[in-house]
CSV table of C-alpha atoms and ligand atoms in Angstrom, one decimal:
chain,number,residue,atom,x,y,z
A,318,MET,CA,-6.7,-19.4,32.3
A,319,THR,CA,-6.7,-16.8,29.6
A,320,GLU,CA,-8.8,-13.6,29.7
A,321,ASN,CA,-11.1,-14.9,27.0
A,322,SER,CA,-11.9,-18.3,28.6
A,323,LYS,CA,-12.6,-16.4,31.9
A,324,THR,CA,-15.2,-14.1,30.2
A,325,SER,CA,-16.7,-17.0,28.3
A,326,ARG,CA,-17.8,-18.6,31.6
A,327,THR,CA,-19.5,-15.5,32.9
A,328,LEU,CA,-23.1,-14.9,31.9
A,329,ASP,CA,-24.5,-11.9,33.7
A,330,ASP,CA,-26.1,-10.0,30.9
A,331,GLY,CA,-27.5,-10.6,27.4
A,332,LEU,CA,-25.9,-10.0,24.1
A,333,PHE,CA,-28.4,-7.5,23.0
A,334,ASN,CA,-28.1,-5.4,26.2
A,335,ARG,CA,-24.3,-5.4,26.1
A,336,THR,CA,-24.2,-4.6,22.5
A,337,TYR,CA,-26.6,-1.8,22.9
A,338,LYS,CA,-24.6,-0.3,25.7
A,339,MET,CA,-21.5,-0.4,23.6
A,340,PHE,CA,-23.2,1.3,20.7
A,341,GLN,CA,-24.6,4.0,23.1
A,342,VAL,CA,-20.9,4.9,23.7
A,343,LEU,CA,-20.2,5.0,20.0
A,344,GLU,CA,-23.2,7.0,19.2
A,345,ARG,CA,-21.9,9.8,21.4
A,346,LEU,CA,-18.9,10.2,19.1
A,347,PRO,CA,-19.1,13.4,17.0
A,348,ASP,CA,-20.6,13.0,13.5
A,349,ARG,CA,-17.5,14.3,11.8
A,350,TYR,CA,-14.0,13.0,11.0
A,351,ILE,CA,-12.4,11.7,14.1
A,352,SER,CA,-8.6,12.1,14.1
A,353,GLU,CA,-6.2,9.2,14.8
A,354,GLU,CA,-5.4,10.8,18.1
A,355,GLU,CA,-9.0,10.9,19.2
A,356,VAL,CA,-9.5,7.3,18.0
A,357,LYS,CA,-6.5,6.2,20.1
A,358,GLY,CA,-8.1,8.0,23.2
A,359,LEU,CA,-11.4,6.1,22.7
A,360,LEU,CA,-9.7,2.8,22.2
A,361,GLY,CA,-7.8,3.2,25.4
A,362,VAL,CA,-11.0,3.0,27.5
A,363,LEU,CA,-12.5,0.1,25.6
A,364,PRO,CA,-11.9,-3.7,26.4
A,365,PRO,CA,-9.3,-5.3,24.1
A,366,ASP,CA,-11.6,-7.2,21.8
A,367,SER,CA,-13.8,-4.2,21.2
A,368,ALA,CA,-10.8,-1.9,20.7
A,369,THR,CA,-9.3,-4.2,18.1
A,370,SER,CA,-12.4,-4.2,15.9
A,371,LEU,CA,-13.1,-0.5,16.3
A,372,GLN,CA,-9.6,0.5,15.5
A,373,SER,CA,-10.1,-0.9,12.0
A,374,PHE,CA,-13.6,0.7,11.6
A,375,PHE,CA,-12.2,4.1,12.4
A,376,LYS,CA,-9.4,3.8,9.7
A,377,PRO,CA,-9.3,7.2,8.0
A,378,SER,CA,-9.8,5.6,4.6
A,379,ILE,CA,-13.3,4.2,5.4
A,380,GLN,CA,-14.3,6.2,8.5
A,381,GLN,CA,-17.2,8.1,7.0
A,382,ALA,CA,-18.9,4.8,5.9
A,383,SER,CA,-18.1,3.1,9.2
A,384,GLN,CA,-19.7,6.0,11.1
A,385,ALA,CA,-22.8,5.8,9.0
A,386,PHE,CA,-23.0,2.0,9.5
A,387,ILE,CA,-22.5,2.4,13.3
A,388,ARG,CA,-25.4,4.9,13.5
A,389,MET,CA,-27.6,2.6,11.4
A,390,VAL,CA,-27.0,-0.4,13.7
A,391,MET,CA,-27.7,1.9,16.7
A,392,ALA,CA,-31.0,2.9,15.1
A,393,VAL,CA,-31.9,-0.8,14.9
A,394,LEU,CA,-30.9,-1.4,18.5
A,395,LYS,CA,-32.7,1.8,19.7
A,396,GLY,CA,-35.8,0.9,17.7
A,397,THR,CA,-35.9,-2.5,19.5
A,398,TYR,CA,-35.1,-1.2,23.0
A,399,GLU,CA,-37.6,1.7,22.9
A,400,ALA,CA,-40.3,-0.3,20.9
A,401,ARG,CA,-42.5,-1.1,24.0
A,402,GLU,CA,-42.6,2.3,25.4
A,403,LYS,CA,-43.7,3.6,22.0
A,404,GLY,CA,-46.5,1.0,21.9
A,405,LYS,CA,-44.7,-1.1,19.2
A,406,LYS,CA,-44.1,-4.8,19.0
A,407,VAL,CA,-40.7,-6.2,18.2
A,408,VAL,CA,-40.6,-8.8,15.4
A,409,LEU,CA,-37.5,-11.1,15.2
A,410,LEU,CA,-36.4,-12.0,11.7
A,411,PRO,CA,-33.8,-14.2,10.2
A,412,PHE,CA,-31.4,-12.6,7.8
A,413,ASN,CA,-32.9,-14.0,4.6
A,414,PHE,CA,-36.2,-12.2,5.2
A,415,PRO,CA,-36.3,-8.7,3.6
A,416,PRO,CA,-37.2,-6.4,6.5
A,417,GLU,CA,-38.8,-3.6,4.5
A,418,ILE,CA,-42.4,-5.0,4.9
A,419,ILE,CA,-42.1,-4.8,8.7
A,420,HIS,CA,-40.8,-1.2,8.5
A,421,ALA,CA,-44.0,-0.4,6.6
A,422,PHE,CA,-46.1,-1.0,9.7
A,423,GLU,CA,-46.4,1.8,12.3
A,424,ASN,CA,-46.6,-0.5,15.3
A,425,LEU,CA,-43.8,-3.0,14.5
A,426,ALA,CA,-40.1,-2.8,14.9
A,427,PRO,CA,-37.9,-5.4,13.1
A,428,VAL,CA,-34.6,-6.8,14.5
A,429,THR,CA,-32.5,-9.4,12.8
A,430,THR,CA,-31.0,-12.5,14.7
A,431,GLU,CA,-27.9,-12.7,12.6
A,432,LEU,CA,-27.2,-8.9,12.7
A,433,LEU,CA,-27.3,-9.1,16.5
A,434,THR,CA,-24.9,-12.1,16.6
A,435,THR,CA,-22.5,-10.4,14.2
A,436,ALA,CA,-22.6,-6.9,16.0
A,437,GLY,CA,-22.0,-8.7,19.3
A,438,THR,CA,-19.1,-10.8,17.8
A,439,VAL,CA,-17.5,-7.6,16.4
A,440,VAL,CA,-17.8,-5.2,19.4
A,441,LEU,CA,-18.1,-7.3,22.6
A,442,GLU,CA,-15.3,-8.4,24.8
A,443,GLY,CA,-15.3,-12.3,24.6
A,444,GLN,CA,-17.3,-11.9,21.4
A,445,GLY,CA,-20.4,-14.3,21.4
A,446,GLU,CA,-18.6,-17.2,23.1
A,447,ARG,CA,-20.4,-17.2,26.4
A,448,TYR,CA,-23.9,-17.4,24.7
A,449,TRP,CA,-22.6,-20.2,22.4
A,450,ASP,CA,-21.4,-22.0,25.5
A,451,TYR,CA,-24.8,-21.5,27.1
A,452,VAL,CA,-26.7,-23.0,24.2
A,453,LEU,CA,-24.4,-26.1,24.3
A,454,GLY,CA,-25.0,-26.2,28.0
A,455,LEU,CA,-28.7,-26.5,27.3
A,456,GLY,CA,-28.0,-29.7,25.4
A,457,LEU,CA,-28.2,-28.4,21.9
A,458,PRO,CA,-25.7,-30.0,19.5
A,459,ASP,CA,-22.7,-28.1,18.3
A,460,HIS,CA,-23.7,-28.4,14.7
A,461,ILE,CA,-26.5,-25.9,15.0
A,462,CYS,CA,-25.6,-22.6,13.3
A,463,SER,CA,-23.7,-20.1,15.4
A,464,ALA,CA,-25.1,-17.3,13.2
A,465,ASN,CA,-28.4,-17.6,15.0
A,466,ALA,CA,-27.6,-19.8,18.0
A,467,ILE,CA,-25.4,-17.1,19.7
A,468,GLU,CA,-28.2,-14.5,19.9
A,469,LEU,CA,-30.9,-17.1,20.5
A,470,GLY,CA,-28.8,-18.5,23.3
A,471,SER,CA,-28.6,-15.1,24.9
A,472,MET,CA,-32.4,-14.8,24.5
A,473,LEU,CA,-32.9,-18.2,26.2
A,474,SER,CA,-30.7,-17.2,29.1
A,475,GLY,CA,-33.6,-15.0,30.3
A,476,LEU,CA,-31.1,-12.1,30.7
A,477,ASP,CA,-31.9,-10.4,27.4
A,478,TYR,CA,-34.8,-8.6,25.7
A,479,GLN,CA,-37.5,-10.7,24.2
A,480,PRO,CA,-39.3,-10.0,20.9
A,481,ASP,CA,-43.1,-10.2,20.6
A,482,ALA,CA,-43.1,-12.5,17.7
A,483,ILE,CA,-40.8,-14.4,15.2
A,484,VAL,CA,-41.1,-14.4,11.5
A,485,SER,CA,-39.9,-17.9,10.6
A,486,GLY,CA,-38.5,-17.0,7.1
A,487,CYS,CA,-36.2,-20.0,6.7
A,488,VAL,CA,-38.7,-22.7,6.2
A,489,GLY,CA,-37.7,-24.4,3.0
A,490,SER,CA,-34.3,-22.7,2.7
A,491,CYS,CA,-32.4,-23.7,6.0
A,492,ASP,CA,-33.8,-26.3,8.4
A,493,VAL,CA,-31.1,-25.5,11.1
A,494,ASN,CA,-32.1,-21.9,11.2
A,495,ALA,CA,-35.8,-22.5,11.0
A,496,LYS,CA,-35.6,-25.2,13.8
A,497,SER,CA,-33.5,-23.0,16.1
A,498,HIS,CA,-36.1,-20.1,15.8
A,499,GLU,CA,-38.9,-22.6,16.3
A,500,PHE,CA,-37.2,-24.0,19.5
A,501,VAL,CA,-37.0,-20.5,20.9
A,502,SER,CA,-40.6,-19.7,20.1
A,503,LEU,CA,-41.8,-22.9,21.8
A,504,LEU,CA,-39.6,-22.4,24.8
A,505,LEU,CA,-40.4,-18.7,25.3
A,506,ASP,CA,-44.0,-19.0,24.2
A,507,LEU,CA,-43.6,-16.5,21.3
A,508,PRO,CA,-46.0,-16.6,18.3
A,509,GLN,CA,-44.3,-17.7,15.1
A,510,ILE,CA,-45.4,-16.3,11.7
A,511,PRO,CA,-44.1,-18.7,9.0
A,512,LEU,CA,-43.2,-17.9,5.5
A,513,GLU,CA,-42.5,-21.1,3.7
A,514,LYS,CA,-40.5,-21.2,0.5
A,515,PRO,CA,-41.2,-24.4,-1.5
A,516,THR,CA,-38.4,-25.9,-3.5
A,517,MET,CA,-40.5,-26.1,-6.6
A,518,GLU,CA,-39.6,-24.6,-10.0
A,519,PHE,CA,-40.5,-21.0,-10.6
A,520,SER,CA,-44.2,-20.8,-11.8
A,521,GLN,CA,-45.8,-23.3,-9.5
A,522,GLY,CA,-43.5,-22.5,-6.5
A,523,PHE,CA,-43.8,-18.8,-6.7
A,524,LYS,CA,-47.6,-18.9,-6.8
A,525,TYR,CA,-47.5,-20.9,-3.5
A,526,PHE,CA,-44.9,-18.5,-2.0
A,527,LYS,CA,-47.0,-15.5,-2.9
A,528,ASN,CA,-50.1,-17.0,-1.1
A,529,ASN,CA,-47.9,-17.7,1.9
A,530,TYR,CA,-46.6,-14.1,1.8
A,531,TYR,CA,-50.1,-12.6,1.8
A,532,LYS,CA,-51.1,-14.9,4.7
A,533,MET,CA,-48.1,-13.7,6.5
A,534,ILE,CA,-49.2,-10.0,6.0
A,535,ARG,CA,-52.6,-10.8,7.5
A,536,GLN,CA,-50.9,-12.3,10.6
A,537,LEU,CA,-48.6,-9.3,10.8
A,538,GLU,CA,-51.7,-7.0,10.6
A,539,GLU,CA,-53.2,-8.9,13.5
A,540,LEU,CA,-50.1,-8.7,15.5
A,541,ALA,CA,-49.6,-4.9,14.9
A,542,GLY,CA,-53.4,-4.1,15.3
A,543,GLU,CA,-53.3,-2.1,12.0
A,544,GLU,CA,-53.9,-2.6,8.3
A,545,LEU,CA,-50.8,-2.3,6.1
A,546,LYS,CA,-51.4,1.2,4.5
A,547,GLU,CA,-50.6,2.0,0.9
A,548,GLU,CA,-49.1,5.4,1.7
A,549,ASN,CA,-46.7,3.8,4.2
A,550,LEU,CA,-45.7,1.1,1.7
A,551,ARG,CA,-45.1,3.7,-1.0
A,552,GLU,CA,-42.8,5.9,1.3
A,553,LEU,CA,-40.9,2.8,2.1
A,554,ALA,CA,-40.8,1.5,-1.5
A,555,VAL,CA,-39.3,4.9,-2.7
A,556,ARG,CA,-36.5,4.6,-0.2
A,557,ALA,CA,-36.0,0.8,-1.0
A,558,ASN,CA,-35.6,1.8,-4.6
A,559,ARG,CA,-32.9,4.2,-3.6
A,560,CYS,CA,-31.1,1.4,-1.7
A,561,SER,CA,-31.3,-0.8,-4.7
A,562,GLU,CA,-29.8,1.9,-6.9
A,563,LEU,CA,-26.9,2.4,-4.5
A,564,TYR,CA,-26.5,-1.4,-4.3
A,565,ASN,CA,-26.2,-1.5,-8.1
A,566,ASP,CA,-23.7,1.3,-8.1
A,567,LEU,CA,-21.4,-0.7,-5.7
A,568,TRP,CA,-21.9,-3.8,-7.9
A,569,GLU,CA,-20.8,-1.8,-11.0
A,570,LEU,CA,-17.8,-0.2,-9.2
A,571,LYS,CA,-16.4,-3.6,-8.4
A,572,LYS,CA,-15.8,-4.3,-12.1
A,573,ASN,CA,-12.9,-1.9,-12.0
A,574,VAL,CA,-9.3,-3.0,-11.7
A,575,PRO,CA,-8.2,-2.6,-9.0
A,576,ASN,CA,-11.4,-3.0,-7.2
A,577,PRO,CA,-12.1,0.4,-5.5
A,578,VAL,CA,-14.7,-1.1,-3.1
A,579,PRO,CA,-13.1,-2.0,0.3
A,580,GLY,CA,-13.8,-5.6,1.4
A,581,ILE,CA,-15.4,-4.5,4.7
A,582,PHE,CA,-18.2,-2.8,2.7
A,583,SER,CA,-19.7,-6.2,2.0
A,584,LEU,CA,-20.5,-6.4,5.7
A,585,PHE,CA,-22.1,-2.9,5.5
A,586,VAL,CA,-24.1,-3.9,2.5
A,587,CYS,CA,-25.3,-7.1,4.2
A,588,GLY,CA,-26.1,-5.2,7.5
A,589,THR,CA,-28.2,-2.8,5.5
A,590,ARG,CA,-30.0,-5.4,3.4
A,591,PHE,CA,-30.8,-7.5,6.5
A,592,SER,CA,-32.1,-4.7,8.7
A,593,MET,CA,-32.5,-1.2,7.3
A,594,TRP,CA,-33.5,-1.5,3.6
A,595,GLY,CA,-35.9,1.2,2.8
A,596,ARG,CA,-34.8,3.4,5.8
A,597,GLU,CA,-33.0,6.7,5.7
A,598,GLU,CA,-30.2,5.2,7.8
A,599,GLY,CA,-29.7,2.4,5.3
A,600,ILE,CA,-29.6,4.9,2.4
A,601,ARG,CA,-27.0,7.0,4.3
A,602,THR,CA,-24.7,3.9,4.9
A,603,LEU,CA,-24.9,2.8,1.2
A,604,GLU,CA,-24.3,6.4,0.0
A,605,GLN,CA,-21.1,6.7,2.1
A,606,CYS,CA,-19.9,3.3,0.8
A,607,VAL,CA,-20.4,4.5,-2.8
A,608,GLU,CA,-18.8,7.9,-2.1
A,609,VAL,CA,-15.6,6.3,-0.6
A,610,SER,CA,-15.4,3.7,-3.5
A,611,ARG,CA,-15.8,6.5,-6.1
A,612,ASN,CA,-13.1,8.6,-4.4
A,613,ASN,CA,-10.8,5.5,-4.5
A,614,LEU,CA,-11.5,5.1,-8.2
A,615,GLU,CA,-10.5,8.8,-8.8
A,616,SER,CA,-7.4,8.5,-6.6
A,617,ALA,CA,-4.1,7.9,-8.6
A,618,ASP,CA,-2.6,6.5,-5.5
A,619,TYR,CA,-5.3,3.9,-5.0
A,620,ARG,CA,-5.3,3.0,-8.7
A,621,SER,CA,-1.6,2.3,-8.7
A,622,ARG,CA,-2.1,-0.5,-6.2
A,623,GLU,CA,-1.4,-4.0,-7.6
A,624,GLU,CA,-4.0,-6.7,-7.1
A,625,VAL,CA,-2.4,-10.0,-6.7
A,626,ALA,CA,-5.8,-11.8,-6.6
A,627,ARG,CA,-9.5,-11.0,-6.9
A,628,ILE,CA,-11.4,-13.4,-4.6
A,629,VAL,CA,-14.9,-14.0,-3.5
A,630,TRP,CA,-16.2,-16.0,-0.5
A,631,THR,CA,-18.6,-18.5,-2.1
A,632,TYR,CA,-21.0,-18.5,0.8
A,633,LEU,CA,-19.8,-16.9,4.1
A,634,SER,CA,-16.6,-15.3,5.2
A,635,TYR,CA,-15.1,-15.2,8.7
A,636,LEU,CA,-16.7,-12.5,10.8
A,637,TYR,CA,-15.0,-13.2,14.2
A,638,ASP,CA,-12.0,-11.2,13.0
A,639,THR,CA,-13.6,-9.4,10.1
A,640,VAL,CA,-12.0,-6.1,10.3
A,641,ASN,CA,-8.4,-7.2,10.9
A,642,PHE,CA,-8.6,-10.1,8.5
A,643,TYR,CA,-9.9,-7.9,5.8
A,644,ASP,CA,-7.1,-5.2,6.5
A,645,TRP,CA,-4.6,-8.1,6.3
A,646,MET,CA,-6.0,-9.1,2.8
A,647,GLU,CA,-5.8,-5.5,1.6
A,648,GLU,CA,-2.1,-5.2,2.7
A,649,LYS,CA,-1.3,-8.4,0.8
A,650,GLY,CA,-3.0,-7.0,-2.4
A,651,ILE,CA,-5.8,-9.6,-2.2
A,652,SER,CA,-8.9,-7.8,-3.4
A,653,ASN,CA,-11.8,-9.1,-1.3
A,654,PHE,CA,-15.2,-9.0,-3.1
A,655,GLY,CA,-17.2,-10.1,-0.1
A,656,ASP,CA,-19.4,-13.2,0.1
A,657,ALA,CA,-22.5,-14.7,-1.6
A,658,LEU,CA,-24.8,-12.9,0.9
A,659,GLN,CA,-24.5,-9.9,-1.4
A,660,VAL,CA,-26.1,-11.6,-4.3
A,661,ALA,CA,-29.6,-10.3,-3.5
A,662,PHE,CA,-30.6,-8.9,-6.9
A,663,PRO,CA,-32.8,-6.2,-5.4
A,664,GLN,CA,-35.2,-4.7,-8.0
A,665,THR,CA,-37.0,-1.4,-8.6
A,666,LEU,CA,-40.4,-1.5,-7.1
A,667,ASP,CA,-43.3,-0.4,-9.2
A,668,LEU,CA,-45.0,2.3,-7.2
A,669,THR,CA,-48.4,2.2,-9.1
A,670,SER,CA,-50.4,0.5,-6.4
A,671,LYS,CA,-50.2,-1.6,-3.2
A,672,GLU,CA,-50.4,-4.7,-5.3
A,673,THR,CA,-47.6,-3.8,-7.6
A,674,MET,CA,-45.3,-2.7,-4.7
A,675,LEU,CA,-46.1,-6.0,-2.9
A,676,ASP,CA,-45.5,-8.0,-6.0
A,677,GLY,CA,-42.0,-6.6,-6.2
A,678,MET,CA,-41.3,-7.2,-2.5
A,679,ILE,CA,-42.5,-10.8,-2.8
A,680,GLU,CA,-40.2,-11.4,-5.7
A,681,MET,CA,-37.3,-9.9,-3.8
A,682,ALA,CA,-38.1,-12.2,-0.8
A,683,TRP,CA,-38.2,-15.2,-3.2
A,684,LYS,CA,-34.8,-14.3,-4.7
A,685,ASN,CA,-33.2,-13.1,-1.5
A,686,VAL,CA,-29.9,-14.5,-0.3
A,687,MET,CA,-29.7,-18.0,1.0
A,688,THR,CA,-33.4,-18.5,-0.1
A,689,ARG,CA,-32.4,-18.3,-3.7
A,690,GLN,CA,-29.3,-20.6,-3.4
A,691,MET,CA,-29.9,-23.1,-0.5
A,692,GLY,CA,-33.7,-23.1,-1.1
A,693,ALA,CA,-33.4,-23.6,-4.8
A,694,PRO,CA,-35.0,-26.7,-6.5
A,695,SER,CA,-31.3,-27.9,-6.9
A,696,MET,CA,-29.1,-26.4,-4.3
A,697,ALA,CA,-25.9,-27.1,-6.2
A,698,ARG,CA,-27.2,-25.6,-9.4
A,699,GLY,CA,-28.7,-22.5,-7.7
A,700,TRP,CA,-25.6,-21.9,-5.7
A,701,ALA,CA,-23.1,-22.6,-8.6
A,702,GLU,CA,-25.1,-20.2,-11.0
A,703,ASP,CA,-24.7,-17.4,-8.6
A,704,ILE,CA,-20.9,-17.9,-8.0
A,705,ILE,CA,-20.3,-18.2,-11.8
A,706,TYR,CA,-22.2,-15.0,-12.3
A,707,MET,CA,-20.1,-13.1,-9.7
A,708,VAL,CA,-16.9,-14.6,-11.1
A,709,LYS,CA,-17.8,-13.5,-14.6
A,710,GLU,CA,-19.2,-10.0,-13.7
A,711,TRP,CA,-16.2,-9.0,-11.5
A,712,ASP,CA,-13.5,-10.9,-13.5
A,713,LEU,CA,-12.4,-12.9,-10.4
A,714,ASP,CA,-9.6,-15.4,-10.2
A,715,GLY,CA,-10.2,-17.2,-7.0
A,716,CYS,CA,-13.1,-18.5,-4.8
A,717,VAL,CA,-12.9,-19.4,-1.2
A,718,TYR,CA,-15.3,-21.6,0.7
A,719,CYS,CA,-15.0,-20.9,4.5
A,720,GLY,CA,-16.4,-24.3,5.5
A,721,HIS,CA,-18.7,-22.8,8.1
A,722,HIS,CA,-18.8,-25.5,10.7
A,723,SER,CA,-22.6,-25.9,11.1
A,724,CYS,CA,-23.5,-25.4,7.5
A,725,LYS,CA,-24.1,-29.1,6.6
A,726,GLN,CA,-26.3,-28.2,3.6
A,727,THR,CA,-23.6,-26.1,1.9
A,728,TRP,CA,-21.0,-28.8,2.8
A,729,SER,CA,-23.2,-31.4,1.0
A,730,ALA,CA,-23.1,-29.4,-2.2
A,731,PHE,CA,-19.6,-28.0,-1.9
A,732,THR,CA,-17.7,-30.5,-4.2
A,733,VAL,CA,-20.3,-30.4,-7.0
A,734,THR,CA,-20.4,-26.6,-6.9
A,735,ARG,CA,-16.6,-26.2,-6.8
A,736,ASN,CA,-16.3,-28.5,-9.8
A,737,GLU,CA,-19.0,-26.8,-11.8
A,738,VAL,CA,-17.4,-23.4,-11.1
A,739,LEU,CA,-14.0,-24.7,-12.2
A,740,LYS,CA,-15.4,-26.3,-15.4
A,741,ARG,CA,-17.4,-23.3,-16.5
A,742,THR,CA,-15.0,-20.4,-15.5
A,743,GLY,CA,-11.6,-22.0,-15.0
A,744,VAL,CA,-11.5,-20.4,-11.5
A,745,PRO,CA,-10.4,-22.6,-8.6
A,746,THR,CA,-12.0,-22.7,-5.1
A,747,LEU,CA,-10.0,-23.1,-1.9
A,748,GLY,CA,-12.0,-25.2,0.7
A,749,LEU,CA,-11.3,-24.2,4.3
A,750,GLN,CA,-12.6,-25.4,7.7
A,751,GLY,CA,-13.8,-23.1,10.4
A,752,ASP,CA,-16.8,-21.2,11.9
A,753,THR,CA,-17.8,-17.8,10.7
A,754,TRP,CA,-18.6,-16.5,14.2
A,755,ILE,CA,-16.5,-18.6,16.5
A,756,ARG,CA,-12.7,-17.9,16.7
A,757,SER,CA,-11.9,-21.0,18.7
A,758,MET,CA,-12.7,-23.3,15.8
A,759,THR,CA,-9.9,-22.3,13.6
A,760,PRO,CA,-7.5,-19.5,14.5
A,761,ILE,CA,-7.3,-16.7,12.0
A,762,GLY,CA,-3.6,-17.3,11.6
A,763,VAL,CA,-4.2,-20.7,10.1
A,764,ILE,CA,-6.8,-19.3,7.7
A,765,GLN,CA,-4.3,-16.5,6.6
A,766,GLU,CA,-1.6,-19.1,6.0
A,767,GLU,CA,-3.9,-21.3,3.8
A,768,LEU,CA,-5.2,-18.3,1.9
A,769,GLU,CA,-1.7,-17.0,1.3
A,770,GLN,CA,-0.5,-20.4,-0.1
A,771,PHE,CA,-3.6,-20.5,-2.3
A,772,VAL,CA,-2.9,-17.0,-3.7
A,773,ASN,CA,0.9,-17.6,-4.1
A,774,ASN,CA,0.8,-21.1,-5.5
A,775,VAL,CA,-2.5,-21.5,-7.4
A,776,ILE,CA,-3.7,-18.0,-8.4
A,777,ALA,CA,-0.3,-16.6,-9.1
A,778,GLY,CA,0.5,-19.6,-11.3
A,779,LYS,CA,-2.7,-19.3,-13.2
A,780,ARG,CA,-2.1,-15.5,-13.7
A,781,LYS,CA,1.4,-16.2,-15.0
A,782,ARG,CA,0.3,-18.8,-17.4
A,783,SER,CA,-2.5,-16.6,-18.9
A,784,GLY,CA,-0.4,-13.4,-18.9
A,785,ARG,CA,-3.2,-11.7,-17.0
A,786,ARG,CA,-1.1,-9.6,-14.7
A,787,SER,CA,0.9,-8.1,-17.5
A,788,ARG,CA,-2.3,-7.3,-19.5
A,789,ARG,CA,-3.6,-5.4,-16.5
A,790,ARG,CA,-0.4,-3.4,-16.2
A,791,ALA,CA,-0.5,-2.5,-19.9
A,792,ALA,CA,-4.1,-1.3,-19.5
A,793,ARG,CA,-3.2,1.3,-16.8
B,1008,SF4,S1,-24.9,-20.6,7.4
B,1008,SF4,FE1,-25.8,-22.5,6.7
B,1008,SF4,S2,-26.7,-23.3,8.6
B,1008,SF4,FE2,-26.4,-21.2,9.0
B,1008,SF4,S3,-28.3,-20.1,8.5
B,1008,SF4,FE3,-27.0,-20.1,6.6
B,1008,SF4,S4,-27.6,-21.9,5.4
B,1008,SF4,FE4,-28.3,-22.1,7.5
């Protein structure tokens, strides 16, 4: 029996509790550059899975951004852990629900299911495997989505913290996600606050969505025992606008050749969007990402790197080996632009009144990731439009669909979307099979092999025929 299969059979504590303990260790690290020697010392006392991920996080080239990110995630975990003693209620959210409205309440603390699953997968020994096994042991089918099932499984085990309510923000955009959260709310007797997105065209559908959003606010006010205050909303909106500005800076930076934004920053951007948008910790994380990327742009050494491919993940990437996989791509000269979860189109909120700020927030919720693609009136069209936009904006030459095991809805539109992207941009898509959060589905070595073949045989051939590589060289 391997070490991993041994740990996956032990369930003595919840994912949240274990992740929180790990981040308590990380939080004690000094808020300054940590030398390679110090990092080595830290890694020596951590379990192997945790050490592998963190080694990559503390690489000198990205360390300042990783540290800000770690502190931001710790703020989420601490906010959840200490909520009750501060008289607050914890609201569990799915990742497609913009969290800033919850931050605007004094008595509510948001925590995002998929952020917890991902944080646990990245830093825990045995990743999220034991909680996935537990969920299947309850009799749930293996085609539920690991993104949420891992954390929800931990919650159902009775060993973990429990929220006070769930915002069901996937109704109309992902049935699997919505049903998994509903199952937990029924089993644990937690109130559900629904926000339904209709799949109608803009004008009619948006009106309906807006009514639902206001109804949700009234339910949140009841839960929090307070009215949503205009001054709180404004403070929050000012910081959310700063997050949007930084998000747009990163977007623009990616238009350079070579791309100066490290692939791992897509995870940091998503983590911020899904949990700390409009909070100081979120701003700090994005500022550090922008600073590192700008420094890369200024560095002659960085600029001399050759990009053999510029690729994007058309929906999700693989998060069970994120950091090492992304490092491997970097070594191979594959510039990784992240996944479709970054296509959030945040906007500048109009600070004039409570209504204008809420109008902007509602529009952002309507256009947020997954909601805008999988909850579009035509999934294939909504999804393809976003991929085509990314391909054109960042001048990409390859797309990769990770084939997330549970995501039956993206699978259903994959072929149409791939054909549409190829027809309108000439850029090919590699279709893979695997699970974003579970390493036992497809080993990372197989994924690397397939990706390398795609880059060497398909992208390199296309570049050669179009003379693209030599044009880039001449431009330097
Ligand atoms: S990955 Fe697919 S199944 Fe999972 S939450 Fe997203 S849309 Fe739903």
